[in-house]
Amino acid sequence: YSIASSRYGDDMTGTTTTLCVRRATYWCPELKADDPAKKGVCSNYLCDSKPGDDVKLTGPSGKVMLIPEKDPNVDLIMVATGTGIAPYRSFIRRLFVEKTPFGEAYTKGTGQAWLFLGVANSDALLYDDEWQSVLKAHPKNFKLDYALSREQKNKDGGKMYIQDKVAEYSDEIFTRMDNGAHMYFCGLKGMMPGITEMLEGVCKEKGLKWEDKLTQWKKAGQWHVEVY
């Protein structure tokens, strides 16, 4: 799930793909340096490849990160940390940049694509220029929230992580989910407990059982998780 373009590719030819990859390295405290024996195989292979190199790719595989294209009024709540932004770039391009029947129907409908991105600081924000131009062109259908853990504080004065930013809108997110929204999570699995606890809290306030509610959303295909 490093693919950051739709099936058409950024150049709309249908023969290219765009990837969002960070080089995975392991800092060894004993060596006081990166341990080359423990570096990420795929990410380093891609990051070391040069323009013009031939590379073999397989995929895409999996059906977790798909837009429900039956309803142009559906809310899409997208939660990402770091390079987990990749699939959402393909969503947002398909909805707001490429000229597709579903994209045109979406911008005429009431659906809202709501992106939450968590990174350490503002110079690590990926594709910010693209989000800003979509926001300018489609303020009715696109919403954007950043969590910058080294620059912002949460309501308790601690670091602002993605789960803290999402929690600021807990009631609204719960209501949207109950009205059929789809919620996506991509990136580090550490964000999940904070988010599920927050939604569990909303359930308690409403006198509902969180396990039942989550089962209901999963059964309806509204809950999409691709974390590591």
C-alpha angles and dihedrals in degrees: 000000000000091000108119100179136067124248088276095059124222091288092050092233095115090230102089136064132198121219131199107207135162119203107251113219134164120224109215113210091203095050090038085219142073111295106229091201091064103045121126108268100211099037093049092045090054096041091049095048116103132220108280095026116135112235129181116228131184127194153346092222132175132045102227099103102053131128115236096238096185095082121047090191096060120125114231115200109193121191120188142168119201115314088004082091089082101093092043091057088058090048093049094046090050092049102040113011109037119063102242130148092243092047092051091048091047095054089050092048135072097253120122126210105206118191124198115186124183122197135147099255142352095266087062093058107124121219092353092152090056094049091048093053092048089048090052094048098041110025091153096056104031130062128180133198127175128200111201106187097194097041107036133056126219122228091275093052095255128117116302106243125178093260090055092053093048090047090061087070099037097132094045093048091048091051092048091050091050088052092056105274120155118230123202131192123193128167132031117017090219090083094062103075092053092050096046091046090052093051090044087056091054089050091053092051089053093046092246132133112246094209091055092046094049091047089052092051092046092049090052089050093244098124116075119179125179107159136141 
